[in-house]
Coordinates of C-alpha atoms in Angstrom, one line a residue:
Chain A
M387 CA -33.1 20.3 8.1
T388 CA -34.8 17.1 6.8
F389 CA -34.7 18.6 3.4
L390 CA -31.0 19.2 3.7
I391 CA -30.3 15.7 5.0
L392 CA -32.5 14.1 2.2
S393 CA -30.8 16.1 -0.5
Q394 CA -27.4 15.4 0.8
L395 CA -28.3 11.8 1.0
L396 CA -29.1 11.9 -2.7
N397 CA -26.0 13.9 -3.4
G398 CA -23.9 11.4 -1.6
F399 CA -25.7 8.6 -3.5
A400 CA -24.9 10.2 -6.9
L401 CA -21.3 10.7 -5.9
G402 CA -21.3 7.1 -4.6
M403 CA -22.4 5.8 -8.0
I404 CA -19.4 7.4 -9.6
Y405 CA -17.2 5.9 -6.9
A406 CA -18.8 2.6 -7.4
L407 CA -18.0 2.7 -11.2
V408 CA -14.4 3.6 -10.5
G409 CA -14.2 1.0 -7.7
V410 CA -15.6 -1.8 -9.8
G411 CA -13.1 -1.0 -12.6
L412 CA -10.2 -1.1 -10.1
T413 CA -11.6 -4.3 -8.5
L414 CA -11.8 -6.1 -11.8
I415 CA -8.2 -5.3 -12.6
L416 CA -7.0 -6.1 -9.1
G417 CA -9.0 -9.3 -8.9
I418 CA -8.2 -10.7 -12.3
L419 CA -4.9 -9.3 -13.2
N420 CA -3.5 -9.1 -9.7
I421 CA -2.2 -5.7 -10.4
P422 CA -2.6 -2.5 -8.4
N423 CA -3.7 -0.1 -11.2
F424 CA -2.2 3.2 -10.1
A425 CA -3.1 4.6 -13.5
H426 CA -6.8 4.1 -12.8
G427 CA -7.2 7.7 -11.5
A428 CA -5.4 9.1 -14.6
L429 CA -7.7 7.1 -16.9
Y430 CA -10.7 8.6 -15.0
A431 CA -9.2 12.1 -15.5
I432 CA -8.6 11.4 -19.2
G433 CA -12.2 10.3 -19.5
A434 CA -13.4 13.6 -18.1
Y435 CA -11.2 15.7 -20.3
L436 CA -12.1 13.8 -23.4
T437 CA -15.7 14.3 -22.5
Y438 CA -15.2 18.0 -22.3
T439 CA -13.4 18.2 -25.7
V440 CA -15.9 15.9 -27.5
A441 CA -18.8 17.8 -26.0
R442 CA -17.4 21.1 -27.3
L443 CA -16.6 19.7 -30.7
T444 CA -19.9 17.9 -31.3
G445 CA -22.1 20.1 -29.1
S446 CA -23.6 17.0 -27.5
F447 CA -22.9 15.7 -24.0
Y448 CA -24.5 12.4 -24.9
I449 CA -22.2 11.7 -27.8
A450 CA -19.3 12.7 -25.5
I451 CA -20.1 10.2 -22.8
L452 CA -20.3 7.5 -25.5
I453 CA -17.0 8.4 -27.2
A454 CA -14.8 9.6 -24.3
P455 CA -14.7 6.3 -22.4
L456 CA -13.7 4.6 -25.6
G457 CA -10.7 6.8 -25.7
T458 CA -9.6 5.6 -22.3
V459 CA -10.2 2.0 -23.4
L460 CA -7.8 2.6 -26.2
I461 CA -5.2 4.0 -23.8
G462 CA -5.8 1.1 -21.4
L463 CA -5.3 -1.5 -24.2
V464 CA -2.1 0.1 -25.2
L465 CA -0.9 0.2 -21.6
E466 CA -1.7 -3.5 -21.1
H467 CA -0.3 -4.7 -24.4
Q468 CA 2.8 -2.6 -24.5
G469 CA 3.7 -2.4 -20.9
I470 CA 2.0 -4.4 -18.2
R471 CA 2.1 -7.6 -20.4
R472 CA 5.9 -7.6 -19.9
L473 CA 5.5 -7.3 -16.2
Y474 CA 3.0 -10.0 -15.3
S475 CA 5.9 -12.3 -14.1
A476 CA 7.6 -9.5 -12.3
H477 CA 7.0 -8.5 -8.7
H478 CA 4.2 -6.1 -7.7
D479 CA 6.9 -3.5 -7.1
Y480 CA 7.5 -3.1 -10.7
Q481 CA 3.9 -3.3 -11.9
L482 CA 3.0 -0.7 -9.4
L483 CA 5.9 1.6 -10.4
F484 CA 5.2 1.2 -14.0
L485 CA 1.5 2.2 -13.6
F486 CA 2.5 5.0 -11.2
A487 CA 4.8 6.3 -14.0
M488 CA 2.0 6.1 -16.5
A489 CA -0.2 8.0 -14.1
L490 CA 2.4 10.8 -13.9
I491 CA 2.8 10.8 -17.7
L492 CA -1.0 11.0 -18.4
Q493 CA -1.4 13.7 -15.8
E494 CA 1.3 15.8 -17.3
L495 CA -0.1 15.2 -20.8
I496 CA -3.4 16.6 -19.5
V497 CA -1.7 19.8 -18.4
I498 CA 0.2 20.0 -21.7
I499 CA -2.9 19.5 -23.8
W500 CA -5.6 21.2 -21.8
G501 CA -3.6 23.6 -19.6
P502 CA -3.1 23.7 -15.8
V503 CA -6.4 25.5 -15.1
G504 CA -9.6 23.6 -14.3
F505 CA -12.9 23.9 -16.1
S506 CA -16.5 23.5 -15.1
V507 CA -18.9 21.7 -17.4
M508 CA -22.6 22.3 -17.8
P509 CA -24.9 19.3 -18.0
P510 CA -26.9 18.9 -21.2
K511 CA -29.9 21.3 -21.6
A512 CA -32.5 18.6 -21.0
L513 CA -31.0 17.6 -17.7
M514 CA -30.5 21.2 -16.4
G515 CA -32.6 22.5 -13.6
A516 CA -34.3 20.6 -10.8
T517 CA -37.0 18.0 -10.5
N518 CA -39.6 17.8 -7.7
L519 CA -39.6 14.4 -6.3
G520 CA -42.3 15.2 -3.8
F521 CA -40.1 14.9 -0.7
V522 CA -37.2 16.8 -2.1
I523 CA -36.4 19.1 -5.1
Y524 CA -33.3 17.7 -6.7
P525 CA -31.0 18.6 -9.6
T526 CA -32.2 16.7 -12.7
Y527 CA -28.7 15.8 -13.9
R528 CA -27.9 14.0 -10.6
L529 CA -31.1 12.0 -10.8
A530 CA -30.3 11.0 -14.4
L531 CA -26.8 10.1 -13.3
I532 CA -28.1 7.8 -10.6
V533 CA -30.5 6.1 -13.0
F534 CA -27.9 5.7 -15.7
T535 CA -25.2 4.3 -13.5
L536 CA -27.7 1.9 -11.9
I537 CA -28.5 0.6 -15.4
I538 CA -24.8 0.2 -16.1
I539 CA -24.2 -1.6 -12.9
V540 CA -27.1 -3.9 -13.4
T541 CA -26.0 -4.6 -16.9
L542 CA -22.5 -5.4 -15.7
T543 CA -23.8 -7.7 -13.0
V544 CA -26.0 -9.5 -15.5
F545 CA -23.0 -9.8 -17.9
L546 CA -20.8 -11.2 -15.1
T547 CA -23.4 -13.5 -13.8
F548 CA -25.2 -14.9 -16.8
T549 CA -22.9 -14.7 -19.8
N550 CA -20.2 -17.1 -20.8
L551 CA -17.6 -14.4 -21.0
G552 CA -18.7 -13.1 -17.5
A553 CA -18.3 -16.6 -16.1
I554 CA -14.8 -16.7 -17.6
L555 CA -13.9 -13.4 -15.9
R556 CA -15.3 -14.6 -12.6
A557 CA -13.3 -17.8 -12.9
G558 CA -10.3 -15.6 -13.4
I559 CA -11.0 -13.7 -10.1
E560 CA -11.5 -17.0 -8.2
D561 CA -8.5 -18.8 -9.5
R562 CA -6.4 -17.6 -12.3
E563 CA -4.3 -20.7 -12.7
M564 CA -7.3 -23.0 -12.7
A565 CA -8.9 -20.9 -15.4
S566 CA -5.8 -21.2 -17.6
V567 CA -5.6 -24.9 -17.1
L568 CA -9.2 -25.1 -18.3
G569 CA -8.0 -23.7 -21.6
I570 CA -9.1 -20.1 -21.2
N571 CA -7.0 -17.7 -23.2
I572 CA -5.4 -15.8 -20.4
D573 CA -3.8 -13.1 -22.7
K574 CA -7.2 -12.2 -24.2
M575 CA -8.8 -12.3 -20.8
F576 CA -6.3 -9.9 -19.4
L577 CA -6.6 -7.5 -22.3
L578 CA -10.4 -7.6 -22.0
T579 CA -10.3 -7.0 -18.3
F580 CA -8.0 -4.0 -18.6
G581 CA -10.1 -2.6 -21.4
L582 CA -13.3 -3.0 -19.3
G583 CA -11.6 -1.5 -16.2
A584 CA -10.4 1.5 -18.3
W585 CA -13.9 1.9 -19.8
L586 CA -15.4 2.0 -16.3
A587 CA -12.8 4.6 -15.2
G588 CA -13.4 6.7 -18.2
L589 CA -17.1 6.5 -17.9
A590 CA -17.0 7.6 -14.3
G591 CA -14.8 10.5 -15.3
A592 CA -17.2 11.5 -18.0
L593 CA -20.3 11.3 -15.8
A594 CA -18.5 13.2 -13.0
T595 CA -17.7 16.3 -15.2
P596 CA -20.9 18.3 -14.6
I597 CA -20.8 17.5 -10.8
L598 CA -17.1 17.8 -9.9
G599 CA -15.7 19.8 -12.8
L600 CA -12.3 19.3 -14.3
T601 CA -8.9 19.7 -12.7
P602 CA -5.6 18.1 -13.8
T603 CA -5.2 16.5 -10.4
M604 CA -8.7 15.0 -10.4
G605 CA -7.1 11.6 -11.1
L606 CA -4.8 11.9 -8.1
D607 CA -7.8 12.7 -5.9
I608 CA -9.9 9.8 -6.9
L609 CA -7.2 7.2 -6.8
P610 CA -6.9 6.8 -3.0
I611 CA -10.7 6.8 -2.8
S612 CA -10.9 3.9 -5.2
F613 CA -8.3 2.0 -3.2
V614 CA -10.3 2.6 -0.1
I615 CA -13.3 1.2 -1.9
V616 CA -11.3 -2.0 -2.6
V617 CA -10.2 -2.3 1.0
V618 CA -13.7 -1.8 2.4
A619 CA -15.2 -4.1 -0.2
G620 CA -12.7 -6.9 0.2
L621 CA -10.1 -7.6 -2.5
G622 CA -11.7 -8.7 -5.7
S623 CA -15.4 -8.4 -4.7
V624 CA -17.5 -6.6 -7.4
P625 CA -20.7 -6.4 -5.4
G626 CA -18.6 -5.2 -2.4
A627 CA -17.1 -2.4 -4.5
I628 CA -20.6 -1.3 -5.5
V629 CA -21.8 -1.2 -1.9
A630 CA -18.6 0.3 -0.6
G631 CA -18.6 3.0 -3.3
I632 CA -22.2 4.0 -2.4
L633 CA -21.6 3.9 1.3
I634 CA -18.5 6.1 1.0
G635 CA -20.4 8.6 -1.2
I636 CA -23.3 8.8 1.3
A637 CA -20.9 9.2 4.3
Q638 CA -19.2 12.0 2.5
G639 CA -22.5 13.7 1.5
L640 CA -23.8 13.6 5.1
T641 CA -20.5 14.8 6.7
T642 CA -20.7 17.8 4.4
I643 CA -23.7 19.0 6.3
W644 CA -22.1 19.2 9.7
W645 CA -18.3 19.5 9.1
P646 CA -17.5 20.1 5.4
Q647 CA -13.7 20.0 5.9
A648 CA -13.9 16.5 7.3
A649 CA -15.7 15.1 4.2
N650 CA -12.5 13.7 2.9
V651 CA -11.4 12.2 6.2
V652 CA -14.7 10.4 6.8
I653 CA -13.8 8.1 4.0
Y654 CA -10.7 6.9 5.9
I655 CA -12.6 6.7 9.2
L656 CA -15.1 4.4 7.4
M657 CA -12.1 2.4 6.2
G658 CA -10.6 2.2 9.7
L659 CA -13.9 1.0 11.2
T660 CA -14.2 -1.6 8.5
I661 CA -10.8 -3.1 9.0
I662 CA -11.2 -3.2 12.8
A663 CA -14.5 -5.0 12.5
R664 CA -13.8 -7.1 9.3
P665 CA -10.1 -7.1 8.3
Q666 CA -10.9 -9.0 5.1
G667 CA -13.4 -6.3 4.0
L668 CA -17.2 -6.3 3.9
F669 CA -17.5 -9.0 1.1
G670 CA -14.0 -10.4 1.4
T671 CA -13.3 -14.0 1.9
R672 CA -9.5 -14.2 1.7
Chain B
M1070 CA 30.1 -8.9 -0.4
T1071 CA 32.8 -7.2 -2.5
T1072 CA 30.1 -5.0 -4.2
D1073 CA 29.0 -3.9 -0.7
R1074 CA 32.5 -2.9 0.2
I1075 CA 33.0 -1.0 -3.0
L1076 CA 29.7 0.8 -2.5
L1077 CA 30.6 1.6 1.1
V1078 CA 33.8 3.3 -0.1
L1079 CA 31.8 5.1 -2.8
L1080 CA 29.3 6.3 -0.2
L1081 CA 32.0 7.7 2.1
V1082 CA 33.7 9.4 -0.8
F1083 CA 30.3 10.9 -1.9
V1084 CA 29.5 12.2 1.6
V1085 CA 32.8 14.0 1.6
A1086 CA 32.6 15.3 -1.9
A1087 CA 28.9 16.2 -2.2
P1088 CA 29.1 19.7 -0.6
F1089 CA 31.7 20.6 -3.3
L1090 CA 29.7 19.1 -6.2
F1091 CA 26.2 20.4 -5.3
P1092 CA 24.7 23.3 -3.4
M1093 CA 25.0 22.6 0.3
V1094 CA 21.3 22.4 0.7
T1095 CA 20.9 19.9 -2.2
A1096 CA 23.7 17.8 -0.8
A1097 CA 22.0 17.6 2.6
E1098 CA 18.6 16.8 1.0
M1099 CA 20.3 13.9 -0.9
L1100 CA 21.5 12.5 2.4
V1101 CA 18.1 12.9 4.1
F1102 CA 16.3 11.1 1.2
A1103 CA 19.1 8.5 1.1
L1104 CA 18.2 7.6 4.6
V1105 CA 14.5 7.3 3.7
A1106 CA 15.3 5.1 0.8
V1107 CA 17.5 2.7 2.9
A1108 CA 14.8 2.6 5.6
T1109 CA 12.1 1.9 3.0
N1110 CA 14.3 -1.0 1.7
I1111 CA 14.1 -2.7 5.1
M1112 CA 10.4 -3.3 4.3
V1113 CA 10.4 -3.5 0.6
G1114 CA 13.7 -5.1 -0.4
Y1115 CA 14.5 -7.2 2.7
T1116 CA 11.1 -8.3 3.9
G1117 CA 9.2 -8.3 0.7
M1118 CA 6.4 -5.9 1.8
L1119 CA 5.7 -3.1 -0.7
S1120 CA 4.5 -0.2 1.4
F1121 CA 3.0 2.8 -0.4
G1122 CA 2.8 4.8 2.9
Q1123 CA 6.3 5.9 3.7
A1124 CA 5.4 9.5 3.3
M1125 CA 3.0 9.4 6.2
F1126 CA 5.8 8.5 8.5
F1127 CA 8.3 10.9 6.8
G1128 CA 5.8 13.7 7.1
S1129 CA 4.8 12.9 10.7
G1130 CA 8.4 12.9 11.7
A1131 CA 8.9 16.2 10.1
Y1132 CA 5.8 17.7 11.8
A1133 CA 6.8 16.2 15.1
S1134 CA 10.3 17.5 15.2
G1135 CA 9.2 20.9 13.7
L1136 CA 6.6 21.4 16.4
M1137 CA 9.0 20.4 19.2
L1138 CA 11.7 22.7 17.9
K1139 CA 9.2 25.5 17.6
A1140 CA 8.2 24.9 21.1
G1141 CA 11.8 25.6 22.1
L1142 CA 12.8 22.0 22.9
P1143 CA 16.5 21.2 22.3
L1144 CA 17.6 19.1 19.4
I1145 CA 18.6 16.2 21.6
V1146 CA 14.9 15.9 22.7
A1147 CA 13.2 17.0 19.4
L1148 CA 14.9 14.5 17.0
P1149 CA 14.7 11.3 19.1
G1150 CA 11.2 12.6 20.1
A1151 CA 10.1 12.8 16.5
A1152 CA 11.4 9.3 15.9
L1153 CA 9.6 8.0 18.9
V1154 CA 6.3 9.7 17.8
V1155 CA 6.6 8.0 14.4
M1156 CA 7.5 4.7 16.1
V1157 CA 4.2 4.8 18.1
L1158 CA 2.2 5.9 15.1
S1159 CA 3.7 3.1 12.9
M1160 CA 3.1 0.5 15.6
A1161 CA -0.6 1.4 15.4
V1162 CA -0.8 1.7 11.6
G1163 CA 1.4 -1.4 11.2
F1164 CA -0.8 -3.4 13.4
F1165 CA -3.6 -3.2 10.9
C1166 CA -1.5 -3.3 7.7
V1167 CA 0.6 -6.4 8.5
R1168 CA -2.6 -8.4 9.0
R1169 CA -2.8 -8.4 5.2
T1170 CA -0.2 -9.2 2.6
G1171 CA 0.5 -8.6 -1.0
L1172 CA -1.9 -6.4 -2.9
Y1173 CA -4.1 -5.8 0.1
F1174 CA -1.1 -4.5 2.0
I1175 CA -0.3 -2.1 -0.7
C1176 CA -3.9 -0.8 -0.8
L1177 CA -4.0 -0.4 3.0
T1178 CA -0.7 1.5 3.4
F1179 CA -1.7 3.7 0.5
A1180 CA -5.1 4.5 2.0
F1181 CA -3.6 5.1 5.4
N1182 CA -1.2 7.5 3.9
Q1183 CA -4.0 9.5 2.4
M1184 CA -5.8 9.5 5.8
F1185 CA -2.7 11.1 7.4
Y1186 CA -2.5 13.6 4.6
F1187 CA -6.1 14.8 5.2
I1188 CA -5.6 14.9 8.9
A1189 CA -2.6 17.2 8.4
Y1190 CA -4.7 19.1 5.9
I1191 CA -7.6 19.9 8.2
W1192 CA -5.7 20.2 11.4
T1193 CA -4.5 23.6 10.5
G1194 CA -4.0 24.8 14.1
V1195 CA -1.1 22.3 14.5
T1196 CA 0.2 21.5 11.0
G1197 CA -0.5 24.7 9.2
G1198 CA -2.7 22.8 6.8
E1199 CA -2.2 23.7 3.2
D1200 CA 0.4 26.4 3.9
G1201 CA 2.7 24.0 5.7
L1202 CA 4.5 24.4 9.0
P1203 CA 6.9 27.3 8.7
G1204 CA 9.4 29.0 11.0
I1205 CA 11.2 25.9 12.3
P1206 CA 14.3 27.1 14.1
R1207 CA 17.6 25.3 13.7
P1208 CA 19.8 24.9 16.8
E1209 CA 22.7 27.2 17.0
F1210 CA 25.5 24.7 16.5
I1211 CA 24.1 23.6 13.1
A1212 CA 23.0 27.0 12.0
T1213 CA 25.5 27.3 9.1
P1214 CA 24.8 25.2 5.9
M1215 CA 28.1 23.4 6.3
A1216 CA 27.5 22.5 10.0
F1217 CA 24.0 21.3 9.1
Y1218 CA 25.4 19.2 6.3
V1219 CA 27.9 17.5 8.6
F1220 CA 25.1 16.9 11.1
T1221 CA 23.0 15.3 8.4
A1222 CA 25.9 13.2 7.3
V1223 CA 26.4 12.0 10.9
V1224 CA 22.8 11.1 11.3
L1225 CA 22.8 9.2 8.0
L1226 CA 26.0 7.3 8.7
A1227 CA 25.0 6.4 12.2
S1228 CA 21.5 5.3 11.1
L1229 CA 23.0 3.2 8.2
L1230 CA 25.3 1.5 10.7
V1231 CA 22.4 0.6 13.0
I1232 CA 20.3 -0.6 10.0
W1233 CA 23.2 -2.6 8.7
R1234 CA 23.6 -4.3 12.1
I1235 CA 19.8 -5.0 12.3
L1236 CA 19.7 -6.5 8.8
H1237 CA 22.8 -8.7 9.4
A1238 CA 21.6 -9.9 12.8
P1239 CA 19.3 -12.9 13.1
L1240 CA 16.4 -10.5 13.0
G1241 CA 17.4 -9.4 9.5
L1242 CA 17.8 -13.0 8.5
V1243 CA 14.2 -13.7 9.5
F1244 CA 13.1 -10.7 7.4
R1245 CA 14.8 -12.2 4.4
L1246 CA 13.3 -15.6 5.2
I1247 CA 9.9 -14.1 5.2
R1248 CA 10.5 -12.5 1.8
E1249 CA 11.7 -15.8 0.3
N1250 CA 9.0 -18.0 1.7
P1251 CA 6.5 -16.9 4.4
S1252 CA 4.8 -20.2 4.8
R1253 CA 8.1 -22.0 5.4
T1254 CA 9.1 -19.3 7.8
A1255 CA 5.9 -19.9 9.8
A1256 CA 6.5 -23.7 9.6
V1257 CA 9.9 -23.2 11.2
G1258 CA 8.1 -21.6 14.1
Y1259 CA 8.4 -17.9 13.5
D1260 CA 5.4 -15.7 14.0
V1261 CA 5.5 -14.2 10.5
R1262 CA 3.0 -11.4 11.3
R1263 CA 4.9 -10.3 14.3
F1264 CA 8.2 -10.1 12.3
R1265 CA 6.5 -8.2 9.5
W1266 CA 5.3 -5.8 12.1
Y1267 CA 8.9 -5.4 13.4
A1268 CA 10.1 -4.6 9.9
F1269 CA 7.3 -2.2 9.5
V1270 CA 8.0 -0.3 12.7
I1271 CA 11.8 -0.2 12.2
S1272 CA 11.5 1.0 8.7
S1273 CA 9.0 3.6 9.6
T1274 CA 10.9 4.9 12.6
F1275 CA 14.1 5.6 10.5
T1276 CA 11.9 7.2 7.9
G1277 CA 10.4 9.4 10.6
L1278 CA 13.9 10.3 11.8
A1279 CA 14.8 11.4 8.3
G1280 CA 11.7 13.5 8.3
G1281 CA 12.8 15.0 11.6
V1282 CA 16.0 16.2 10.0
Y1283 CA 14.2 17.4 6.9
A1284 CA 12.1 19.8 9.0
M1285 CA 15.3 21.7 9.8
L1286 CA 16.6 21.7 6.3
Y1287 CA 14.4 24.4 4.9
G1288 CA 12.8 25.4 8.2
I1289 CA 9.4 24.5 6.9
V1290 CA 7.4 21.3 6.4
P1291 CA 5.3 21.7 3.2
I1292 CA 2.2 19.5 3.2
D1293 CA 3.4 17.7 0.0
Q1294 CA 5.9 15.8 2.2
I1295 CA 3.1 13.8 3.7
H1296 CA 1.2 13.3 0.4
W1297 CA 1.1 9.8 -1.1
L1298 CA 2.9 11.0 -4.2
R1299 CA 5.9 11.3 -2.0
S1300 CA 5.6 7.6 -1.1
G1301 CA 5.7 7.0 -4.8
D1302 CA 8.9 9.0 -5.0
F1303 CA 10.5 7.0 -2.2
I1304 CA 9.6 3.7 -3.9
F1305 CA 11.1 5.0 -7.1
M1306 CA 14.3 6.1 -5.4
L1307 CA 14.6 2.7 -3.9
L1308 CA 14.0 0.7 -7.1
F1309 CA 16.0 3.2 -9.2
G1310 CA 19.1 2.5 -7.2
G1311 CA 18.4 -1.2 -6.8
S1312 CA 16.5 -2.7 -3.9
G1313 CA 18.5 -5.9 -3.9
N1314 CA 21.5 -4.2 -2.4
F1315 CA 22.0 -2.4 0.9
F1316 CA 23.5 0.7 -0.7
G1317 CA 21.4 0.7 -3.8
P1318 CA 18.8 3.0 -2.4
V1319 CA 21.4 5.6 -1.5
I1320 CA 22.4 5.7 -5.1
G1321 CA 18.8 5.9 -6.2
A1322 CA 18.0 8.8 -3.8
V1323 CA 21.0 10.8 -4.9
A1324 CA 20.3 10.1 -8.6
Y1325 CA 16.6 11.0 -8.1
I1326 CA 17.3 14.3 -6.4
F1327 CA 19.9 15.2 -9.0
L1328 CA 17.6 14.2 -11.9
S1329 CA 14.5 16.0 -10.6
D1330 CA 16.4 19.2 -9.7
T1331 CA 18.0 19.3 -13.1
L1332 CA 14.8 18.5 -15.0
A1333 CA 12.7 21.0 -13.0
V1334 CA 15.0 23.8 -14.1
I1335 CA 14.8 22.8 -17.8
W1336 CA 11.1 22.2 -18.2
A1337 CA 8.0 22.9 -16.0
R1338 CA 6.5 19.7 -17.1
W1339 CA 9.5 17.7 -15.9
L1340 CA 7.3 15.1 -14.3
L1341 CA 6.5 13.8 -17.8
V1342 CA 10.2 13.1 -18.4
L1343 CA 10.6 11.6 -14.9
G1344 CA 7.6 9.3 -15.6
I1345 CA 9.2 8.2 -18.8
I1346 CA 12.5 7.4 -17.0
F1347 CA 10.5 5.5 -14.3
A1348 CA 8.8 3.4 -17.0
I1349 CA 12.1 2.7 -18.9
T1350 CA 13.7 1.7 -15.6
V1351 CA 10.9 -0.7 -14.8
L1352 CA 10.7 -2.2 -18.2
F1353 CA 14.4 -2.6 -18.9
F1354 CA 16.6 -2.1 -15.8
R1355 CA 14.8 -4.0 -13.1
G1356 CA 17.9 -4.3 -11.0
G1357 CA 18.2 -0.5 -10.9
I1358 CA 21.5 1.3 -11.3
V1359 CA 23.4 -1.2 -9.1
G1360 CA 21.9 -4.1 -11.1
L1361 CA 22.8 -2.4 -14.4
V1362 CA 26.4 -1.8 -13.3
E1363 CA 26.7 -5.3 -12.1
T1364 CA 25.5 -6.7 -15.4
V1365 CA 27.8 -4.5 -17.4
A1366 CA 30.7 -5.4 -15.1
A1367 CA 29.9 -9.1 -15.5
K1368 CA 29.8 -8.8 -19.3
L1369 CA 33.1 -6.9 -19.4
T1370 CA 34.9 -9.4 -17.1
G1371 CA 33.2 -12.2 -19.0
R1372 CA 34.4 -10.8 -22.3
R1373 CA 37.9 -10.3 -20.9
A1374 CA 37.9 -13.9 -19.7
G1375 CA 36.8 -14.9 -23.2
E1376 CA 39.6 -12.9 -24.8
A1377 CA 42.2 -14.4 -22.5
E1378 CA 41.0 -17.8 -23.6
A1379 CA 41.2 -16.9 -27.3
T1380 CA 44.8 -15.6 -27.0
R1381 CA 45.9 -18.7 -25.3

């Protein structure tokens, strides 16, 4: 039993890292652009499918997780530049609907290009099998996933905390108008943010492929979860999104032991408890 | 004002003509979703709260009325009962949602919607889970498609009358005040959160009522009806028709059903086309169909006025 709990704890942690990546991406876009990115899940799905294709073409999973997220960045930049840019002055209704429409379009494109049937993807050879950690024997790919996403998250945090560009982005989250008064090029900042958000979504999709497999609706499934992460974290909080993502992953992992069907509901129970105790979210100030 | 009158006449004409233009079931479906869209507009268009959770109330209403009808309760109990169930649910959900505004409100309603979906999904003993809730009987007096259509039309028109009265009463004025300027509304002395909650509950209750009628339409409640994608459809119906107008959502719902039915027959990947139409609407016709017609009408009359001037 202890073994089961420990391994589910780690499973949940690995899943939570993927959630954290998706959640941080959505949080950046919500916090800086003030836009509910309903296409975030679709970008995640595109990231996963591109990974599958690039891995098949090149024979290397590593190259795939490098290239695939760049594909989603490209889509993200086009979305921002051709669509959302016209809607910044419009009401949330229209931004939301536009992105919802984009999500539908991307999802249908996935079915048209890759077909309606899902795939499963093998992790690269070096990461197959299991590793003995002493207290638990654990799939190597998931360990690598945890380590890799930790590196990404630490890098991102360092970037946001210590670099000039990061400071500009944080200023955008805090007070967009003030940032623009201080002479920051808002247009470029928005483009950059959306690109970064799309990259995180695509990367999360890429890394998830060996664990969760591929289905055309995978974007629709992750989208509500990423919004729950934002609610639990508190709107616009990057550290909050990381913590909330991991928490939700672990809660899901542990629920699977006792009541597998409820694994999806526990996310929302967690959300309910959070908004009862702290309506502004764990790290929210507003 | 005149636009409203013209649209009212159009609506009445449509309600009479629809059974001859479309299959009876489609016509009834249009009316059901017209009610949902108008109800959603109470929150979105009039109070300025974009909810992405209408499907949870639509679906709950459908399940509630379906279960009561299956249990043998008469319609006169089942339909108001379903509305009441949804009212209570929306009071609880709304209590949490209206504490936040703007983006956070959208996120909350969206997440709650998904919570309802998963509850329906795992509670198979009651909701039928993935297979939906089948075998919902229709009371004898509305057994024929025509009778059911007339019944649906009566429910729609009666609900629209009530909603019209609410929105044109002082309560509706407060809703609009909140949309225009929440802080000023609070300064005048209104408890903004409380009135937001009222709008939330009224809107959800009518949505639930529509769900209750829907359960009888096909005799089954598929689980898709409570999925958040449905909420997206409702928002689209509303904005497609025009949220700035009382009757706009009716037009949006009718156009949406017609469009999706037609497209679905032509191409299995019709959602792609629908998505493109969504995007074009949002980018270029933000007033929806009503807004578009108004703009064109204004241009035509403007040109006519110009011509008159030139000839003089």
